[in-house]
mmCIF file of C-alpha atoms in Angstrom:
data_model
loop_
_atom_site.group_PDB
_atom_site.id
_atom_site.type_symbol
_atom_site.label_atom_id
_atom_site.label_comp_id
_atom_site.label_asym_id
_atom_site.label_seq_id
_atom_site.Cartn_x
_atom_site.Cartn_y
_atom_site.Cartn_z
ATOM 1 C CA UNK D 7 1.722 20.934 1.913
ATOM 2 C CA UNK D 8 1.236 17.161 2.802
ATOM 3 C CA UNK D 9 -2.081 16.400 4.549
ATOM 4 C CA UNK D 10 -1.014 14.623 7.833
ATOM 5 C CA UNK D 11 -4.496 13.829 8.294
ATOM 6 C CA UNK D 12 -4.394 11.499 5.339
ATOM 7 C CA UNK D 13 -4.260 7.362 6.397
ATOM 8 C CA UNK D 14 -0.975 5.983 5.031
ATOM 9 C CA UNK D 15 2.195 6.079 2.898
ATOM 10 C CA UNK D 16 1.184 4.082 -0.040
ATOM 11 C CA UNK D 17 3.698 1.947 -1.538
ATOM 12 C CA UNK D 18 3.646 -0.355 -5.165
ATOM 13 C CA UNK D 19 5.838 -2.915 -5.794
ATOM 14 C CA UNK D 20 7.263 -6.743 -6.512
ATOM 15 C CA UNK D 21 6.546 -9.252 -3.554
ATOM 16 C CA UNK D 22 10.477 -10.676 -3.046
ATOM 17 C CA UNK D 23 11.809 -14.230 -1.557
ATOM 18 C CA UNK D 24 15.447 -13.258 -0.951
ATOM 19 C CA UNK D 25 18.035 -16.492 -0.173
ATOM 20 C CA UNK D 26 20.615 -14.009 1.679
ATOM 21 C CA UNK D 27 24.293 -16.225 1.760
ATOM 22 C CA UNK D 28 24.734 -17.230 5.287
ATOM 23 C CA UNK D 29 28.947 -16.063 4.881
ATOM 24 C CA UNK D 30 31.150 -15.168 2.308
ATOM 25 C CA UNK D 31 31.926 -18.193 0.590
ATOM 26 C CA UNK D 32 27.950 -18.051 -0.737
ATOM 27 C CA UNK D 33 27.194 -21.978 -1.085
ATOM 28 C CA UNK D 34 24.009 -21.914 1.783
ATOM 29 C CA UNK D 35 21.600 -19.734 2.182
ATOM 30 C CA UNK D 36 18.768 -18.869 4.151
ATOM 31 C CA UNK D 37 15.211 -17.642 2.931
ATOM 32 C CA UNK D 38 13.892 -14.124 3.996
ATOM 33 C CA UNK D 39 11.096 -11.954 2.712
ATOM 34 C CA UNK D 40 12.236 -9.378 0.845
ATOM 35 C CA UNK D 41 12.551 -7.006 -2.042
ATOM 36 C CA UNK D 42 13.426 -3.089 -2.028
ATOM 37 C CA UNK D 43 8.809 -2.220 -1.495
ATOM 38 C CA UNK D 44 8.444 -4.625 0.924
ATOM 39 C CA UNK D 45 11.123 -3.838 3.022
ATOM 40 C CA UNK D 46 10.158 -0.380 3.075
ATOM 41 C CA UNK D 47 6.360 -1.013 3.591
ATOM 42 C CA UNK D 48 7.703 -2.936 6.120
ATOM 43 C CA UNK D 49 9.785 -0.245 7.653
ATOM 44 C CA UNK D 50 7.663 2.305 7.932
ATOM 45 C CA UNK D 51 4.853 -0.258 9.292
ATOM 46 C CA UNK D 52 7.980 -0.851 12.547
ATOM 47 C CA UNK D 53 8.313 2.966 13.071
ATOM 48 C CA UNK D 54 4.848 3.505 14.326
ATOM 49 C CA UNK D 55 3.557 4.975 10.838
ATOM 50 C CA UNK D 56 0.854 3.215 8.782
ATOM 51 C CA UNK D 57 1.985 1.770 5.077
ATOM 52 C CA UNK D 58 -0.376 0.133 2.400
ATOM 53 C CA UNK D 59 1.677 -2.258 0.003
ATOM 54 C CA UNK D 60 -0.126 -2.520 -3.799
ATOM 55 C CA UNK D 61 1.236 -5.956 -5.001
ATOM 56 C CA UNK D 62 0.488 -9.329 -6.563
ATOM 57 C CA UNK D 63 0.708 -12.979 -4.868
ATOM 58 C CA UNK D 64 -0.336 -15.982 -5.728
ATOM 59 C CA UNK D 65 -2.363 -19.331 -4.130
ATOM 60 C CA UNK D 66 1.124 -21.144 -3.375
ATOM 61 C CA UNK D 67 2.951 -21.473 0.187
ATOM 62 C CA UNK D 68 5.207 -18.754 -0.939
ATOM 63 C CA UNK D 69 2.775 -16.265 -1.755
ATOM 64 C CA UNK D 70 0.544 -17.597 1.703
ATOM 65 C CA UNK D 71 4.198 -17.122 3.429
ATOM 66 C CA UNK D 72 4.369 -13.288 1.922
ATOM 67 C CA UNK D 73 0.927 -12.003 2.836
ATOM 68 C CA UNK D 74 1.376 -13.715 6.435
ATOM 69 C CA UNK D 75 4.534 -11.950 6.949
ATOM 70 C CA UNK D 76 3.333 -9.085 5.679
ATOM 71 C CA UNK D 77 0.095 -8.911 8.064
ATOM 72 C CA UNK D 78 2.534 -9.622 10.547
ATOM 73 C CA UNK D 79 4.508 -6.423 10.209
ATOM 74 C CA UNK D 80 1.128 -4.490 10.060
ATOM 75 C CA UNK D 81 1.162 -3.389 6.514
ATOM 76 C CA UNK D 82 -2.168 -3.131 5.314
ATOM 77 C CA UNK D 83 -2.968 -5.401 1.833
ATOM 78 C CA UNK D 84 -6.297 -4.126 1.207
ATOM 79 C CA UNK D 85 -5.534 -2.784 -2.004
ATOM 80 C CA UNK D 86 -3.080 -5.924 -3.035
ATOM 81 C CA UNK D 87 -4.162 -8.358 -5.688
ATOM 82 C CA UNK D 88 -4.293 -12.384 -5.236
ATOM 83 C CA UNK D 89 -4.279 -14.192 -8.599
ATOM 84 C CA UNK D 90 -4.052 -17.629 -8.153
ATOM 85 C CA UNK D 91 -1.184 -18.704 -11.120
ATOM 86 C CA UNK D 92 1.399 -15.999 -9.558
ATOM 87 C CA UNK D 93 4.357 -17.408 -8.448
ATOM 88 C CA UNK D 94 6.709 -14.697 -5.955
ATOM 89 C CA UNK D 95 9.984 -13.872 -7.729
ATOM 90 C CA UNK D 96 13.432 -14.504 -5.586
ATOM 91 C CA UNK D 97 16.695 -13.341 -5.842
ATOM 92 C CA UNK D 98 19.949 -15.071 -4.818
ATOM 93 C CA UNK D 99 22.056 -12.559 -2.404
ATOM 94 C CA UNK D 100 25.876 -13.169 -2.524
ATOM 95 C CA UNK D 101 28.220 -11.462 0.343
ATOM 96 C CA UNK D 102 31.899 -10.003 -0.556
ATOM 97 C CA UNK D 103 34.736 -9.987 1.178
ATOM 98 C CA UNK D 104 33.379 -6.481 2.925
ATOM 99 C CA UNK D 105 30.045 -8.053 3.329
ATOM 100 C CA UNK D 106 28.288 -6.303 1.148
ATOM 101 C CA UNK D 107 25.601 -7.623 -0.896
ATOM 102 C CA UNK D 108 25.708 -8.355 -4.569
ATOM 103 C CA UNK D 109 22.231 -9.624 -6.202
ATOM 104 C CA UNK D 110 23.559 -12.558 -7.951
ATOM 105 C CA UNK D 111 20.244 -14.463 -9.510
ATOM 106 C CA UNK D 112 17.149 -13.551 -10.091
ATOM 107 C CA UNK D 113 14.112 -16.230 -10.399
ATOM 108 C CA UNK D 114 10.889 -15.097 -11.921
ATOM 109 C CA UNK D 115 8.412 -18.008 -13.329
ATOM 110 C CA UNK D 116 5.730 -15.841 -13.684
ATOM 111 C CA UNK D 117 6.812 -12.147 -15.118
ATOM 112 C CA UNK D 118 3.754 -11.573 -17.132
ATOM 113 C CA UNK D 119 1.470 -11.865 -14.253
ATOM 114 C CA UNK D 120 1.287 -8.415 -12.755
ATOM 115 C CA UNK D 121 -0.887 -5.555 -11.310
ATOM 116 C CA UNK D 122 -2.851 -4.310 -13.543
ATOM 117 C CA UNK D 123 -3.116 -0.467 -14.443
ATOM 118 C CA UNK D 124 -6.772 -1.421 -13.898
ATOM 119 C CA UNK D 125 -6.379 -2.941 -11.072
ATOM 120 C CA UNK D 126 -5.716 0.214 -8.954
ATOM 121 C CA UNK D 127 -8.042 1.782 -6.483
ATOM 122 C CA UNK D 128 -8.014 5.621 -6.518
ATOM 123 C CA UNK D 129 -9.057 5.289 -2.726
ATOM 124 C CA UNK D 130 -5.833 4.304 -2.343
ATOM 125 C CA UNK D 131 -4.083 6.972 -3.498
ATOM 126 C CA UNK D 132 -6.805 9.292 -2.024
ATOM 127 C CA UNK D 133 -5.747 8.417 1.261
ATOM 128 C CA UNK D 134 -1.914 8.463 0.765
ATOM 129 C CA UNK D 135 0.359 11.844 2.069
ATOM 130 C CA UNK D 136 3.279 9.672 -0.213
ATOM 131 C CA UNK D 137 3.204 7.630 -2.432
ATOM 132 C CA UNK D 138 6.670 5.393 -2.998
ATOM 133 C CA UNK D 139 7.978 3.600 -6.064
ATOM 134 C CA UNK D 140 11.630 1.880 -7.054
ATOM 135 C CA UNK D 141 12.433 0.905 -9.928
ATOM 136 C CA UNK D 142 11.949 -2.988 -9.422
ATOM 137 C CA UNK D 143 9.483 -3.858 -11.730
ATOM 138 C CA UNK D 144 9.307 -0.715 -14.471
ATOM 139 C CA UNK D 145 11.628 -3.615 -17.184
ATOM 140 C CA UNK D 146 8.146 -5.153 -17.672
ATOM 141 C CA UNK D 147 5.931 -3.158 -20.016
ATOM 142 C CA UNK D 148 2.674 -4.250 -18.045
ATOM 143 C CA UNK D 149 4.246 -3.028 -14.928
ATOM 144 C CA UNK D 150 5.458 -0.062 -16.013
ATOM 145 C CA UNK D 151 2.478 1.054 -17.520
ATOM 146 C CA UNK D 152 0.926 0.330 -14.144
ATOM 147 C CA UNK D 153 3.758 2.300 -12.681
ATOM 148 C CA UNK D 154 2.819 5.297 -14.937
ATOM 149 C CA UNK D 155 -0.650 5.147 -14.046
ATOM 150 C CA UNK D 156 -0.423 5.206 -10.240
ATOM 151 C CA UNK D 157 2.162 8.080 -10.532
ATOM 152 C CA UNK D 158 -0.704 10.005 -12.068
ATOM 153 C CA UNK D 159 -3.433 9.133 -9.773
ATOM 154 C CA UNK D 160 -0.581 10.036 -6.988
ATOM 155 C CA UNK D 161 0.115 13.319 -8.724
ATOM 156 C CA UNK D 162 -4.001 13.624 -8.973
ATOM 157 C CA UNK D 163 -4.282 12.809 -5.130
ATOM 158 C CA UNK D 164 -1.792 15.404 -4.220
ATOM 159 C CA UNK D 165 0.712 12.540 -2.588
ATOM 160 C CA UNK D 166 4.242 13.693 -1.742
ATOM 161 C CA UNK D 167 6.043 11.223 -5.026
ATOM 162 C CA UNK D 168 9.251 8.858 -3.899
ATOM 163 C CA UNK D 169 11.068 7.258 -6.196
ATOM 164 C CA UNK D 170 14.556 5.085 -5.449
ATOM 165 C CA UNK D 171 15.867 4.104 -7.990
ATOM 166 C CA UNK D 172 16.929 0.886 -6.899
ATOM 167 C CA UNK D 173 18.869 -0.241 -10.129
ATOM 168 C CA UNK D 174 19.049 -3.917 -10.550
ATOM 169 C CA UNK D 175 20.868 -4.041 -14.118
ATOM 170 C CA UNK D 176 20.275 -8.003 -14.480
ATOM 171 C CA UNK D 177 16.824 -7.389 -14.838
ATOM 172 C CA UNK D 178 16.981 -4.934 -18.094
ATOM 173 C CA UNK D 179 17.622 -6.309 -21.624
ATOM 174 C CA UNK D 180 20.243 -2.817 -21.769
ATOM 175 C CA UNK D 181 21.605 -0.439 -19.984
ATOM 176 C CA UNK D 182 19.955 2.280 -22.268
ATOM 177 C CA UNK D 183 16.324 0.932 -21.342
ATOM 178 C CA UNK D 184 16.968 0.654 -18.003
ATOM 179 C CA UNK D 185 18.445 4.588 -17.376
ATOM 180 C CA UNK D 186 16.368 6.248 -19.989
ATOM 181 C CA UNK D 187 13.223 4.521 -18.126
ATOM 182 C CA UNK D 188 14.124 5.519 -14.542
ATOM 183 C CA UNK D 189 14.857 9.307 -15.617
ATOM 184 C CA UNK D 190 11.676 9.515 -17.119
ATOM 185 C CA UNK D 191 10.207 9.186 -13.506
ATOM 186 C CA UNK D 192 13.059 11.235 -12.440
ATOM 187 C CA UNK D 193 11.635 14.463 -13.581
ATOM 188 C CA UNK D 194 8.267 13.796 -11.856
ATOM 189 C CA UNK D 195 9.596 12.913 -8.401
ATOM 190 C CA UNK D 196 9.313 15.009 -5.418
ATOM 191 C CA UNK D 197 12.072 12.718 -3.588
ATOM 192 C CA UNK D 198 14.983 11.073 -5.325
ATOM 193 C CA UNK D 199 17.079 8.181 -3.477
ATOM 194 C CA UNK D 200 20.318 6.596 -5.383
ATOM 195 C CA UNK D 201 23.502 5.236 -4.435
ATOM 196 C CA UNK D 202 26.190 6.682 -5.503
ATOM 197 C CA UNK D 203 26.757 3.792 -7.880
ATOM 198 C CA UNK D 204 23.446 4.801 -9.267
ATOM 199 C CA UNK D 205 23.776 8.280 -9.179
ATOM 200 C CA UNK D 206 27.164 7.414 -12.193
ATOM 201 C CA UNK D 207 25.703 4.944 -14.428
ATOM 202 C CA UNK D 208 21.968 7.174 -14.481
ATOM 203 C CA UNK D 209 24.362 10.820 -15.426
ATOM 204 C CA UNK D 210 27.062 8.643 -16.988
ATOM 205 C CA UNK D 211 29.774 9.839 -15.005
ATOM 206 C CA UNK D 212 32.472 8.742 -12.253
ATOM 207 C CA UNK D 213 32.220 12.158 -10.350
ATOM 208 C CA UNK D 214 30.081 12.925 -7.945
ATOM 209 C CA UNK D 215 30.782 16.520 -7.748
ATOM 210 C CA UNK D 216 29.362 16.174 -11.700
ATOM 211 C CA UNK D 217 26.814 13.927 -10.945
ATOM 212 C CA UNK D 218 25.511 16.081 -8.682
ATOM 213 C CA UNK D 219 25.602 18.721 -11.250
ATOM 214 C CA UNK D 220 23.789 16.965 -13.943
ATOM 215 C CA UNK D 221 21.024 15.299 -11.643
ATOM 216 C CA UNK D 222 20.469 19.077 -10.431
ATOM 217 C CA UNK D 223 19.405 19.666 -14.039
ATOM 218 C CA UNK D 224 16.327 17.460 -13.569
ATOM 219 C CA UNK D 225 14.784 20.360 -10.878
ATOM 220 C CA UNK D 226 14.057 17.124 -8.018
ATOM 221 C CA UNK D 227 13.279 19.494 -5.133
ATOM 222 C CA UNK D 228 14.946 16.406 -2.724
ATOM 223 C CA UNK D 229 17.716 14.400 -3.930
ATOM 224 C CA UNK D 230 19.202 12.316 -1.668
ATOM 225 C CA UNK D 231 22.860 10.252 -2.087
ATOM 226 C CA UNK D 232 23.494 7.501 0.213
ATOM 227 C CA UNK D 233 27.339 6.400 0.712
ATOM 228 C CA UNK D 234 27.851 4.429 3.359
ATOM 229 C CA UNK D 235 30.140 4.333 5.927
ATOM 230 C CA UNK D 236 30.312 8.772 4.668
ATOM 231 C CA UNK D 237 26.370 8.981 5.171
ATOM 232 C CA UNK D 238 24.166 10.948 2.672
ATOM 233 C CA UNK D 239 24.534 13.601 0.477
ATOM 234 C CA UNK D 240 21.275 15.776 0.593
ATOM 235 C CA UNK D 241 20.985 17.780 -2.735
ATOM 236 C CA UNK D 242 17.698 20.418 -1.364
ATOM 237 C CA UNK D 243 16.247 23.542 -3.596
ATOM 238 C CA UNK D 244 20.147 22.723 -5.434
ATOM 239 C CA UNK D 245 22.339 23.020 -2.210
ATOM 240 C CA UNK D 246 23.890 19.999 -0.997
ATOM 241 C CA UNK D 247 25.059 19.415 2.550
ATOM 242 C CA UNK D 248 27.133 15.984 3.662
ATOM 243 C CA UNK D 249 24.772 14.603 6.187
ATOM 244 C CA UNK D 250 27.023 11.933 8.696
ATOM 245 C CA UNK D 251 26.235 8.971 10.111
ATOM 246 C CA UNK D 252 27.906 7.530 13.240
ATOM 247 C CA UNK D 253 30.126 4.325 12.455
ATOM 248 C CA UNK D 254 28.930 0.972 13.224
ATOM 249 C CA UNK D 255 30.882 -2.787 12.622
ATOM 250 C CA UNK D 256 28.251 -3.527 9.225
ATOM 251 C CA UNK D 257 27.629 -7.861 9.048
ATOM 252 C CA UNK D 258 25.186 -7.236 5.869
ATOM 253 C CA UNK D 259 24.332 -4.007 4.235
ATOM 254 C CA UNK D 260 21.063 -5.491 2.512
ATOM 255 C CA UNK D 261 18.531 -3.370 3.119
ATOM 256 C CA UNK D 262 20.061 -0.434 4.766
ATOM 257 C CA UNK D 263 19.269 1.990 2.216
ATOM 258 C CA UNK D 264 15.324 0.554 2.435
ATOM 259 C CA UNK D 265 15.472 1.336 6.184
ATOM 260 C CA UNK D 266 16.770 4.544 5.424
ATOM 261 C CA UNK D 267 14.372 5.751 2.941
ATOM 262 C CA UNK D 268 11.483 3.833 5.421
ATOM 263 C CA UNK D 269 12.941 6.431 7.666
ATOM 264 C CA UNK D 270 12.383 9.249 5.888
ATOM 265 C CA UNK D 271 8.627 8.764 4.677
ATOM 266 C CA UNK D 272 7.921 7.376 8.157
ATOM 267 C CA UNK D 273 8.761 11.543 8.980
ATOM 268 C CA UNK D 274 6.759 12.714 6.292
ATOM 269 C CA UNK D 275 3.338 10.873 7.147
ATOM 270 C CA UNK D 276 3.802 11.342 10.961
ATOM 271 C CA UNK D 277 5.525 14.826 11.195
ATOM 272 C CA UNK D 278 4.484 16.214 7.949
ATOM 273 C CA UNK D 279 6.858 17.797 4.996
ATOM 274 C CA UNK D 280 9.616 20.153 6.354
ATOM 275 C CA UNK D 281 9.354 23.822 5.525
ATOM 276 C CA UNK D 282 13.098 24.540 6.118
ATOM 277 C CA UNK D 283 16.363 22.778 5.089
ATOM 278 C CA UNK D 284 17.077 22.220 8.606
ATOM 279 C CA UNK D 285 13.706 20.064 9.301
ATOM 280 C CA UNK D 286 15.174 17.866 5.770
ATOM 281 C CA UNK D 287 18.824 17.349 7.364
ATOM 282 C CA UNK D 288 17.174 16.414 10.191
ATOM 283 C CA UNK D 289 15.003 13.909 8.076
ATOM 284 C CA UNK D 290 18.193 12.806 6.334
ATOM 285 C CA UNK D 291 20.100 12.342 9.542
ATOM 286 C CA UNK D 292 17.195 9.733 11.536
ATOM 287 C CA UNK D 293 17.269 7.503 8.088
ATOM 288 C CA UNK D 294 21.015 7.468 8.269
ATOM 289 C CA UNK D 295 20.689 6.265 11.786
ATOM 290 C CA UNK D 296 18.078 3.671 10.466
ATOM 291 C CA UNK D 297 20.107 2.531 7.769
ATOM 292 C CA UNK D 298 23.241 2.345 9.842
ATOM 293 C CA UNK D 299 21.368 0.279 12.332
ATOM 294 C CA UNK D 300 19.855 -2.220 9.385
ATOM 295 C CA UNK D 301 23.574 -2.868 8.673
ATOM 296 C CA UNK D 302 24.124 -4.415 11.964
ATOM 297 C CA UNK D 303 21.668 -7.618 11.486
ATOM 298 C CA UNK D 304 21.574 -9.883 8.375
ATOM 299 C CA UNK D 305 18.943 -9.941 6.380
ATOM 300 C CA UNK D 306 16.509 -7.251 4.888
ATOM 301 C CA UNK D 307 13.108 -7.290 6.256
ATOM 302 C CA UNK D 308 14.631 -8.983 9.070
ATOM 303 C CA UNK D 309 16.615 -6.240 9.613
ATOM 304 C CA UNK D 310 14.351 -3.430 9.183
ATOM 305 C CA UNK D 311 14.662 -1.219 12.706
ATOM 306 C CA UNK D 312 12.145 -0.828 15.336
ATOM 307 C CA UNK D 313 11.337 2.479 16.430
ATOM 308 C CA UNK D 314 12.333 1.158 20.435
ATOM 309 C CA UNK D 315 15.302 0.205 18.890
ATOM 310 C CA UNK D 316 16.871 3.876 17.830
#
């Protein structure tokens, strides 16, 4: 049973610049804070709930420009680190003909500057009812030893575990690293959130109906399938149930699935974890309404949904 009582969801992740394509034929962009955490540190922060972001900026006017925001959205940074050489990583968002968003190029000058495993607090996880990861920065070895180690104080803390897998294959040296990496946090998870994209390349397979099969293997109480314009397929205790999501006209999907999963944990630390199925559809359905409405608005954190907004 999550304690309510406890003072945020607690979130660990890469500080993001994204330069989002302004139309389709991707030659100008314009500059928005981003990245998969932050938007959903963000999101929750919108929908009335309180979110703690663990991260690393720098002295620069990027990393200045991040924290700002980030104050700005109310997400607490108390447990964030500041060394001066870090430079914020960016990513260069291309839009297709369906405006949809394809991460094009990434730019990282300083990879090997990153949390520390030593650099977490175990207040912070002391005081977390969740605990939220993606997959973002597990290719770096530092990071993903940090990764491991704030699982475990999570785990120790008795925080309701999040992972989205978030897959962002430019980033890997393989495919193989990359999918035998995010299934070893996989099996730990109390919450799993993939595309359906995701959801083939992590079981190797173009089917959901045997995706669904083989992810079931892995015993994740709550997996959860976005897909669009069809909503979310909710795999719970190994029964899955097509949750919909009424239509909208989408201008840029970026960071729908961020507002979705926001959504979600924004339920859990306010209304605590649901003891029937029903309470999780219900769950599922409010982030498909989030995500739906993050589709309407370009950008990502720009994007993110207000809770006067639903």
């Amino acid at each position: 049973m999550i304690d309510v009582s406890k003072k945020h969801v607690l979130i660990y992740g890469d500080a993001f610049v994204d330069y989002i394509a302004e139309d389709q034929s991707n030659s100008t962009f314009k500059t928005f804070l981003g990245g998969a955490t932050v938007n959903v540190a963000a999101g929750v922060s919108r929908l009335g709930a309180a979110s703690s972001f663990i991260t690393i900026t720098g002295d620069d006017e990027t990393s200045e420009f991040v924290r700002e925001e980030l104050r700005k959205e109310g997400v607490d940074l108390s447990y964030a680190k500041l060394e001066p050489d870090k430079r914020i990583s960016g990513v260069y968002v291309h839009l297709t003909e369906d405006n949809d968003r394809i991460f094009h190029t990434y730019i990282d000058e300083t990879p090997d500057i990153q949390v520390g495993s030593f650099d977490l607090d175990e207040r912070a996880f002391q005081q977390a009812s969740v605990f939220h990861i993606c997959s973002g920065t597990m290719f770096h070895p530092a990071a993903l030893q940090t990764t491991k180690e704030a699982m475990r104080l999570a785990k120790e803390a008795g925080a309701f575990f999040s992972v989205d897998a978030n897959i962002r294959p430019l980033r890997w040296k393989s495919e193989e690293l990359c999918r035998e990496t995010i299934l070893s946090f996989v099996e730990h998870a109390d919450l799993l959130k993939l595309t359906e994209e995701e959801l083939f390349f992590l079981m190797q397979t173009p089917s959901l109906e045997e995706g669904m099969e083989k992810i079931a293997s892995y015993r994740v109480p709550i997996v959860l399938i976005t897909a669009g314009e069809l909503g979310t397929y909710a795999l719970i205790d190994d029964e899955m149930t097509q949750v919909g999501v009424e239509p909208v006209e989408p201008v840029d999907t970026t960071g729908a699935g961020d507002a979705f999963v926001a959504g979600i944990l924004r339920q859990i630390q306010l209304k605590g974890l649901p003891v029937t199925r029903e309470q999780w559809l219900d769950y599922v359905s409010f982030g498909n309404r989030l995500g739906a409405l993050c589709a309407t608005k370009q950008g990502a954190l720009s994007a993110m949904p207000r809770l006067e907004e639903i």
